């Protein structure tokens, strides 16, 4: 291939002003990691499907899990026309992305009980070159050859702790595959990120998200063993900036008891935070804690979304994060400096945020024996369901929940009651945090927690789902609801898009399997 | 104490839950001798059936638990002509279990004799590794072999090596597809159905084809695996010993021919 010097320079200029997208994710036809690329934006440059023609979107193929699973939280991946998905932590599939035909299936030989299998769900697989990675139901990572499903290696995730699941989709950075843990509400685990060599499966490093006594940050815990069950679990997937060479990984709520922080006085670092990690070493470079000393189960496991934008007149590398605590945060992702925080959902627990981004608490919102009513409710202003950012509209899309509930401090880790709630797809202006538009979920879907996320395209659409199985598209600019399809069953996963055989598909996992849509032609 | 006692007795009467003599060459030989003496009259000299069931395929042998088969042998099969073997001691029954499992289950034969280390070297030197993954190393063109010894009996593996074209696993059969727009695609037919074909080509990519685009599909004879240059019998035995050690249970590749 021949490029003129001018054309090459022009393309460099574009990529310099564009997102910090790694070369391996530049081919828009693929969706090769959980969030589509390393930035967590869930945005792809595919524009066959537009607001003008989306009414012609029809099912092109469907795929059903066999054996059936109790739920799927997975985002399918697509590479060179093949779609890859997990069936919980015990199965991986390669699927013909044009017809839905299974190409191969890998069954992890898991000897657990049917009860274990009922809890067998995760958020999908990861790819690197010809390797595919699955976090298994019994807390291992396996590497498979993506061409034929043959096992390459199997490594145990953190043998020092009980296995309470690793439900995130693994994430690949350079030569490492990264995975964390679940179980932060049990009082039995301490969060961590494990990094394995993609070639050999050997563990390269582990970063605990709760420091042990004597380590930096341990002064934010009491003088007892609470840190051992301190939570800060890492049950969702991070993002990565190759220019800064920083990996961003969010953490969950503190423990041992979610609603009762009396045995863990202090801020409880690094719970309910985002961590910036040097991927080669596992060194913690900076952290930002959204909810110090959380007592409401407000995990910060929502995606860290990396966006380059002008901020108050100057280009800046931003990290956007809509937290379960109801605030939308803008951080400088080079330093972790707090830039702005604005509520995007109904909240009654903080008077506001200080200049450093620390919440100014309303004391009456702390959990208590009589169960004060606090907003957001336990499900949070949003949750792990993926948000999306579209560079053309400059809008941040997310599932938001205006809900309030009672938080009882009765000796249990979690003891709550839900009140009324109303859920929305919301579009936020990232410069101001202000609501640009919203689409309410109606009927039964207005309140029942929606764990299905969003995705957006250069075609000018945002795709999202409802609790009861409607897969929908709205105009990314105006929020006009344009199209919907009832999949007939629960959706708890976030959608993706890819191209195969010259055709754009959008796909979402349901409890049953995958539905893939394309334009009728 | 009063509650524990009956439980203890119960446990003793059931013997071990798993066969303590599994894959033990001496036990298999002893079990075979017992079989010929007591069982062959109904089940056949080769255990493939006669008046009574073919034990190389019977569900209680090929599937089931060690303990379940132990009990059938010891207690007989009520309602059939199968008598109890109350005069055999536990070891004698377990020897029968070892022998029958060695016939009916690919992974239950005694370890294959030979120099597995020399076999591993041969596996690399003869280029087997360029197509087959073992222990995380190898090519993708052939099936991964991490668990081959728990999936195939040594006789089958031997036959696969000496005559690769005789039986080719589904998913590894050669195919040549001609499309209506004049392309010719040759590769391995990974999967197909009434409407589509998925062909893995030598560069590791997939050709995803739909029947209406296709002019012809030719299923090619023979295996993608070349017939090996002559092995000495010692070399072959060493290679078989190496493959016999490949029992990693975490490889369980299944091809989705039924749209699994």
mmCIF file with all atom_site columns, N, CA and C in Angstrom, chain A residues 173-174 176 178 192-195 203-209 215-216 239-240 244-249 270 274-287 333-334:
data_model
loop_
_atom_site.group_PDB
_atom_site.id
_atom_site.type_symbol
_atom_site.label_atom_id
_atom_site.label_alt_id
_atom_site.label_comp_id
_atom_site.label_asym_id
_atom_site.label_entity_id
_atom_site.label_seq_id
_atom_site.pdbx_PDB_ins_code
_atom_site.Cartn_x
_atom_site.Cartn_y
_atom_site.Cartn_z
_atom_site.occupancy
_atom_site.B_iso_or_equiv
_atom_site.pdbx_formal_charge
_atom_site.auth_seq_id
_atom_site.auth_comp_id
_atom_site.auth_asym_id
_atom_site.auth_atom_id
_atom_site.pdbx_PDB_model_num
ATOM 1   N N  . UNK A 1 173 ? -4.422  -5.948  28.513 1.00 0.00 ? 173 UNK A N  1
ATOM 2   C CA . UNK A 1 173 ? -3.571  -4.787  28.275 1.00 0.00 ? 173 UNK A CA 1
ATOM 3   C C  . UNK A 1 173 ? -2.166  -5.313  27.987 1.00 0.00 ? 173 UNK A C  1
ATOM 4   N N  . UNK A 1 174 ? -1.634  -4.921  26.835 1.00 0.00 ? 174 UNK A N  1
ATOM 5   C CA . UNK A 1 174 ? -0.311  -5.393  26.419 1.00 0.00 ? 174 UNK A CA 1
ATOM 6   C C  . UNK A 1 174 ? -0.268  -6.925  26.509 1.00 0.00 ? 174 UNK A C  1
ATOM 7   N N  . UNK A 1 176 ? -0.773  -8.764  29.125 1.00 0.00 ? 176 UNK A N  1
ATOM 8   C CA . UNK A 1 176 ? -1.398  -9.232  30.361 1.00 0.00 ? 176 UNK A CA 1
ATOM 9   C C  . UNK A 1 176 ? -2.903  -9.368  30.206 1.00 0.00 ? 176 UNK A C  1
ATOM 10  N N  . UNK A 1 178 ? -6.199  -9.341  32.623 1.00 0.00 ? 178 UNK A N  1
ATOM 11  C CA . UNK A 1 178 ? -6.503  -8.842  33.962 1.00 0.00 ? 178 UNK A CA 1
ATOM 12  C C  . UNK A 1 178 ? -7.891  -9.278  34.380 1.00 0.00 ? 178 UNK A C  1
ATOM 13  N N  . UNK A 1 192 ? -9.031  -7.363  44.627 1.00 0.00 ? 192 UNK A N  1
ATOM 14  C CA . UNK A 1 192 ? -7.703  -7.372  44.011 1.00 0.00 ? 192 UNK A CA 1
ATOM 15  C C  . UNK A 1 192 ? -7.871  -7.356  42.498 1.00 0.00 ? 192 UNK A C  1
ATOM 16  N N  . UNK A 1 193 ? -6.795  -7.016  41.829 1.00 0.00 ? 193 UNK A N  1
ATOM 17  C CA . UNK A 1 193 ? -6.696  -7.233  40.387 1.00 0.00 ? 193 UNK A CA 1
ATOM 18  C C  . UNK A 1 193 ? -5.518  -8.178  40.194 1.00 0.00 ? 193 UNK A C  1
ATOM 19  N N  . UNK A 1 194 ? -5.755  -9.271  39.473 1.00 0.00 ? 194 UNK A N  1
ATOM 20  C CA . UNK A 1 194 ? -4.702  -10.220 39.130 1.00 0.00 ? 194 UNK A CA 1
ATOM 21  C C  . UNK A 1 194 ? -4.339  -10.031 37.665 1.00 0.00 ? 194 UNK A C  1
ATOM 22  N N  . UNK A 1 195 ? -3.024  -10.086 37.370 1.00 0.00 ? 195 UNK A N  1
ATOM 23  C CA . UNK A 1 195 ? -2.557  -9.938  35.988 1.00 0.00 ? 195 UNK A CA 1
ATOM 24  C C  . UNK A 1 195 ? -1.798  -11.196 35.597 1.00 0.00 ? 195 UNK A C  1
ATOM 25  N N  . UNK A 1 203 ? 1.131   -15.707 36.695 1.00 0.00 ? 203 UNK A N  1
ATOM 26  C CA . UNK A 1 203 ? 0.696   -14.448 37.280 1.00 0.00 ? 203 UNK A CA 1
ATOM 27  C C  . UNK A 1 203 ? 1.865   -13.476 37.342 1.00 0.00 ? 203 UNK A C  1
ATOM 28  N N  . UNK A 1 204 ? 1.631   -12.284 36.821 1.00 0.00 ? 204 UNK A N  1
ATOM 29  C CA . UNK A 1 204 ? 2.677   -11.274 36.790 1.00 0.00 ? 204 UNK A CA 1
ATOM 30  C C  . UNK A 1 204 ? 2.624   -10.410 38.052 1.00 0.00 ? 204 UNK A C  1
ATOM 31  N N  . UNK A 1 205 ? 1.435   -10.013 38.445 1.00 0.00 ? 205 UNK A N  1
ATOM 32  C CA . UNK A 1 205 ? 1.304   -9.250  39.685 1.00 0.00 ? 205 UNK A CA 1
ATOM 33  C C  . UNK A 1 205 ? -0.120  -9.346  40.221 1.00 0.00 ? 205 UNK A C  1
ATOM 34  N N  . UNK A 1 206 ? -0.249  -8.960  41.479 1.00 0.00 ? 206 UNK A N  1
ATOM 35  C CA . UNK A 1 206 ? -1.564  -8.807  42.097 1.00 0.00 ? 206 UNK A CA 1
ATOM 36  C C  . UNK A 1 206 ? -1.577  -7.493  42.852 1.00 0.00 ? 206 UNK A C  1
ATOM 37  N N  . UNK A 1 207 ? -2.605  -6.704  42.637 1.00 0.00 ? 207 UNK A N  1
ATOM 38  C CA . UNK A 1 207 ? -2.786  -5.482  43.411 1.00 0.00 ? 207 UNK A CA 1
ATOM 39  C C  . UNK A 1 207 ? -4.028  -5.637  44.277 1.00 0.00 ? 207 UNK A C  1
ATOM 40  N N  . UNK A 1 208 ? -3.819  -5.674  45.601 1.00 0.00 ? 208 UNK A N  1
ATOM 41  C CA . UNK A 1 208 ? -4.974  -5.690  46.502 1.00 0.00 ? 208 UNK A CA 1
ATOM 42  C C  . UNK A 1 208 ? -5.581  -4.298  46.577 1.00 0.00 ? 208 UNK A C  1
ATOM 43  N N  . UNK A 1 209 ? -6.906  -4.250  46.574 1.00 0.00 ? 209 UNK A N  1
ATOM 44  C CA . UNK A 1 209 ? -7.588  -2.966  46.600 1.00 0.00 ? 209 UNK A CA 1
ATOM 45  C C  . UNK A 1 209 ? -7.902  -2.505  48.021 1.00 0.00 ? 209 UNK A C  1
ATOM 46  N N  . UNK A 1 215 ? 0.517   -0.894  55.349 1.00 0.00 ? 215 UNK A N  1
ATOM 47  C CA . UNK A 1 215 ? 0.629   -0.363  53.993 1.00 0.00 ? 215 UNK A CA 1
ATOM 48  C C  . UNK A 1 215 ? -0.056  0.999   53.903 1.00 0.00 ? 215 UNK A C  1
ATOM 49  N N  . UNK A 1 216 ? 0.375   1.752   52.885 1.00 0.00 ? 216 UNK A N  1
ATOM 50  C CA . UNK A 1 216 ? -0.226  3.057   52.643 1.00 0.00 ? 216 UNK A CA 1
ATOM 51  C C  . UNK A 1 216 ? -1.733  2.904   52.465 1.00 0.00 ? 216 UNK A C  1
ATOM 52  N N  . UNK A 1 239 ? -10.548 0.084   32.058 1.00 0.00 ? 239 UNK A N  1
ATOM 53  C CA . UNK A 1 239 ? -10.224 0.695   30.776 1.00 0.00 ? 239 UNK A CA 1
ATOM 54  C C  . UNK A 1 239 ? -8.753  1.104   30.817 1.00 0.00 ? 239 UNK A C  1
ATOM 55  N N  . UNK A 1 240 ? -8.221  1.566   29.655 1.00 0.00 ? 240 UNK A N  1
ATOM 56  C CA . UNK A 1 240 ? -6.774  1.729   29.559 1.00 0.00 ? 240 UNK A CA 1
ATOM 57  C C  . UNK A 1 240 ? -6.429  2.889   28.638 1.00 0.00 ? 240 UNK A C  1
ATOM 58  N N  . UNK A 1 244 ? -0.809  7.450   28.388 1.00 0.00 ? 244 UNK A N  1
ATOM 59  C CA . UNK A 1 244 ? -0.378  7.605   29.783 1.00 0.00 ? 244 UNK A CA 1
ATOM 60  C C  . UNK A 1 244 ? 0.126   6.287   30.364 1.00 0.00 ? 244 UNK A C  1
ATOM 61  N N  . UNK A 1 245 ? -0.164  5.202   29.640 1.00 0.00 ? 245 UNK A N  1
ATOM 62  C CA . UNK A 1 245 ? 0.145   3.859   30.127 1.00 0.00 ? 245 UNK A CA 1
ATOM 63  C C  . UNK A 1 245 ? -0.456  3.637   31.520 1.00 0.00 ? 245 UNK A C  1
ATOM 64  N N  . UNK A 1 246 ? -1.722  3.988   31.633 1.00 0.00 ? 246 UNK A N  1
ATOM 65  C CA . UNK A 1 246 ? -2.432  3.780   32.894 1.00 0.00 ? 246 UNK A CA 1
ATOM 66  C C  . UNK A 1 246 ? -3.679  2.939   32.652 1.00 0.00 ? 246 UNK A C  1
ATOM 67  N N  . UNK A 1 247 ? -3.833  1.993   33.561 1.00 0.00 ? 247 UNK A N  1
ATOM 68  C CA . UNK A 1 247 ? -5.004  1.133   33.582 1.00 0.00 ? 247 UNK A CA 1
ATOM 69  C C  . UNK A 1 247 ? -5.948  1.671   34.656 1.00 0.00 ? 247 UNK A C  1
ATOM 70  N N  . UNK A 1 248 ? -7.237  1.768   34.334 1.00 0.00 ? 248 UNK A N  1
ATOM 71  C CA . UNK A 1 248 ? -8.207  2.291   35.301 1.00 0.00 ? 248 UNK A CA 1
ATOM 72  C C  . UNK A 1 248 ? -9.136  1.163   35.712 1.00 0.00 ? 248 UNK A C  1
ATOM 73  N N  . UNK A 1 249 ? -9.191  0.920   37.002 1.00 0.00 ? 249 UNK A N  1
ATOM 74  C CA . UNK A 1 249 ? -10.041 -0.189  37.470 1.00 0.00 ? 249 UNK A CA 1
ATOM 75  C C  . UNK A 1 249 ? -10.892 0.299   38.642 1.00 0.00 ? 249 UNK A C  1
ATOM 76  N N  . UNK A 1 270 ? -9.153  1.120   49.428 1.00 0.00 ? 270 UNK A N  1
ATOM 77  C CA . UNK A 1 270 ? -9.548  1.880   48.251 1.00 0.00 ? 270 UNK A CA 1
ATOM 78  C C  . UNK A 1 270 ? -10.916 1.395   47.778 1.00 0.00 ? 270 UNK A C  1
ATOM 79  N N  . UNK A 1 274 ? -11.870 4.641   41.999 1.00 0.00 ? 274 UNK A N  1
ATOM 80  C CA . UNK A 1 274 ? -11.242 4.204   40.759 1.00 0.00 ? 274 UNK A CA 1
ATOM 81  C C  . UNK A 1 274 ? -9.737  4.277   40.987 1.00 0.00 ? 274 UNK A C  1
ATOM 82  N N  . UNK A 1 275 ? -9.038  3.214   40.551 1.00 0.00 ? 275 UNK A N  1
ATOM 83  C CA . UNK A 1 275 ? -7.599  3.125   40.737 1.00 0.00 ? 275 UNK A CA 1
ATOM 84  C C  . UNK A 1 275 ? -6.904  3.291   39.394 1.00 0.00 ? 275 UNK A C  1
ATOM 85  N N  . UNK A 1 276 ? -5.845  4.086   39.357 1.00 0.00 ? 276 UNK A N  1
ATOM 86  C CA . UNK A 1 276 ? -5.007  4.189   38.167 1.00 0.00 ? 276 UNK A CA 1
ATOM 87  C C  . UNK A 1 276 ? -3.763  3.358   38.418 1.00 0.00 ? 276 UNK A C  1
ATOM 88  N N  . UNK A 1 277 ? -3.545  2.370   37.574 1.00 0.00 ? 277 UNK A N  1
ATOM 89  C CA . UNK A 1 277 ? -2.541  1.331   37.840 1.00 0.00 ? 277 UNK A CA 1
ATOM 90  C C  . UNK A 1 277 ? -1.555  1.290   36.684 1.00 0.00 ? 277 UNK A C  1
ATOM 91  N N  . UNK A 1 278 ? -0.267  1.146   37.024 1.00 0.00 ? 278 UNK A N  1
ATOM 92  C CA . UNK A 1 278 ? 0.749   0.957   35.990 1.00 0.00 ? 278 UNK A CA 1
ATOM 93  C C  . UNK A 1 278 ? 0.694   -0.503  35.544 1.00 0.00 ? 278 UNK A C  1
ATOM 94  N N  . UNK A 1 279 ? 0.328   -0.768  34.289 1.00 0.00 ? 279 UNK A N  1
ATOM 95  C CA . UNK A 1 279 ? 0.047   -2.163  33.947 1.00 0.00 ? 279 UNK A CA 1
ATOM 96  C C  . UNK A 1 279 ? 1.265   -3.080  33.975 1.00 0.00 ? 279 UNK A C  1
ATOM 97  N N  . UNK A 1 280 ? 2.447   -2.569  33.742 1.00 0.00 ? 280 UNK A N  1
ATOM 98  C CA . UNK A 1 280 ? 3.609   -3.457  33.731 1.00 0.00 ? 280 UNK A CA 1
ATOM 99  C C  . UNK A 1 280 ? 3.955   -3.992  35.114 1.00 0.00 ? 280 UNK A C  1
ATOM 100 N N  . UNK A 1 281 ? 3.610   -3.218  36.148 1.00 0.00 ? 281 UNK A N  1
ATOM 101 C CA . UNK A 1 281 ? 4.061   -3.572  37.495 1.00 0.00 ? 281 UNK A CA 1
ATOM 102 C C  . UNK A 1 281 ? 2.935   -3.781  38.500 1.00 0.00 ? 281 UNK A C  1
ATOM 103 N N  . UNK A 1 282 ? 1.763   -3.278  38.194 1.00 0.00 ? 282 UNK A N  1
ATOM 104 C CA . UNK A 1 282 ? 0.690   -3.335  39.176 1.00 0.00 ? 282 UNK A CA 1
ATOM 105 C C  . UNK A 1 282 ? 0.778   -2.239  40.227 1.00 0.00 ? 282 UNK A C  1
ATOM 106 N N  . UNK A 1 283 ? 1.641   -1.273  39.983 1.00 0.00 ? 283 UNK A N  1
ATOM 107 C CA . UNK A 1 283 ? 1.804   -0.171  40.930 1.00 0.00 ? 283 UNK A CA 1
ATOM 108 C C  . UNK A 1 283 ? 0.573   0.749   40.902 1.00 0.00 ? 283 UNK A C  1
ATOM 109 N N  . UNK A 1 284 ? 0.112   1.123   42.073 1.00 0.00 ? 284 UNK A N  1
ATOM 110 C CA . UNK A 1 284 ? -1.005  2.065   42.165 1.00 0.00 ? 284 UNK A CA 1
ATOM 111 C C  . UNK A 1 284 ? -0.456  3.477   41.996 1.00 0.00 ? 284 UNK A C  1
ATOM 112 N N  . UNK A 1 285 ? -0.875  4.172   40.933 1.00 0.00 ? 285 UNK A N  1
ATOM 113 C CA . UNK A 1 285 ? -0.320  5.491   40.629 1.00 0.00 ? 285 UNK A CA 1
ATOM 114 C C  . UNK A 1 285 ? -1.148  6.593   41.283 1.00 0.00 ? 285 UNK A C  1
ATOM 115 N N  . UNK A 1 286 ? -2.465  6.519   41.128 1.00 0.00 ? 286 UNK A N  1
ATOM 116 C CA . UNK A 1 286 ? -3.326  7.423   41.885 1.00 0.00 ? 286 UNK A CA 1
ATOM 117 C C  . UNK A 1 286 ? -4.659  6.749   42.126 1.00 0.00 ? 286 UNK A C  1
ATOM 118 N N  . UNK A 1 287 ? -5.420  7.315   43.020 1.00 0.00 ? 287 UNK A N  1
ATOM 119 C CA . UNK A 1 287 ? -6.771  6.799   43.242 1.00 0.00 ? 287 UNK A CA 1
ATOM 120 C C  . UNK A 1 287 ? -7.700  7.973   43.489 1.00 0.00 ? 287 UNK A C  1
ATOM 121 N N  . UNK A 1 333 ? -7.603  12.306  34.041 1.00 0.00 ? 333 UNK A N  1
ATOM 122 C CA . UNK A 1 333 ? -7.158  10.919  34.209 1.00 0.00 ? 333 UNK A CA 1
ATOM 123 C C  . UNK A 1 333 ? -5.635  10.789  34.243 1.00 0.00 ? 333 UNK A C  1
ATOM 124 N N  . UNK A 1 334 ? -4.905  11.867  33.986 1.00 0.00 ? 334 UNK A N  1
ATOM 125 C CA . UNK A 1 334 ? -3.452  11.808  34.161 1.00 0.00 ? 334 UNK A CA 1
ATOM 126 C C  . UNK A 1 334 ? -3.094  11.869  35.643 1.00 0.00 ? 334 UNK A C  1
#
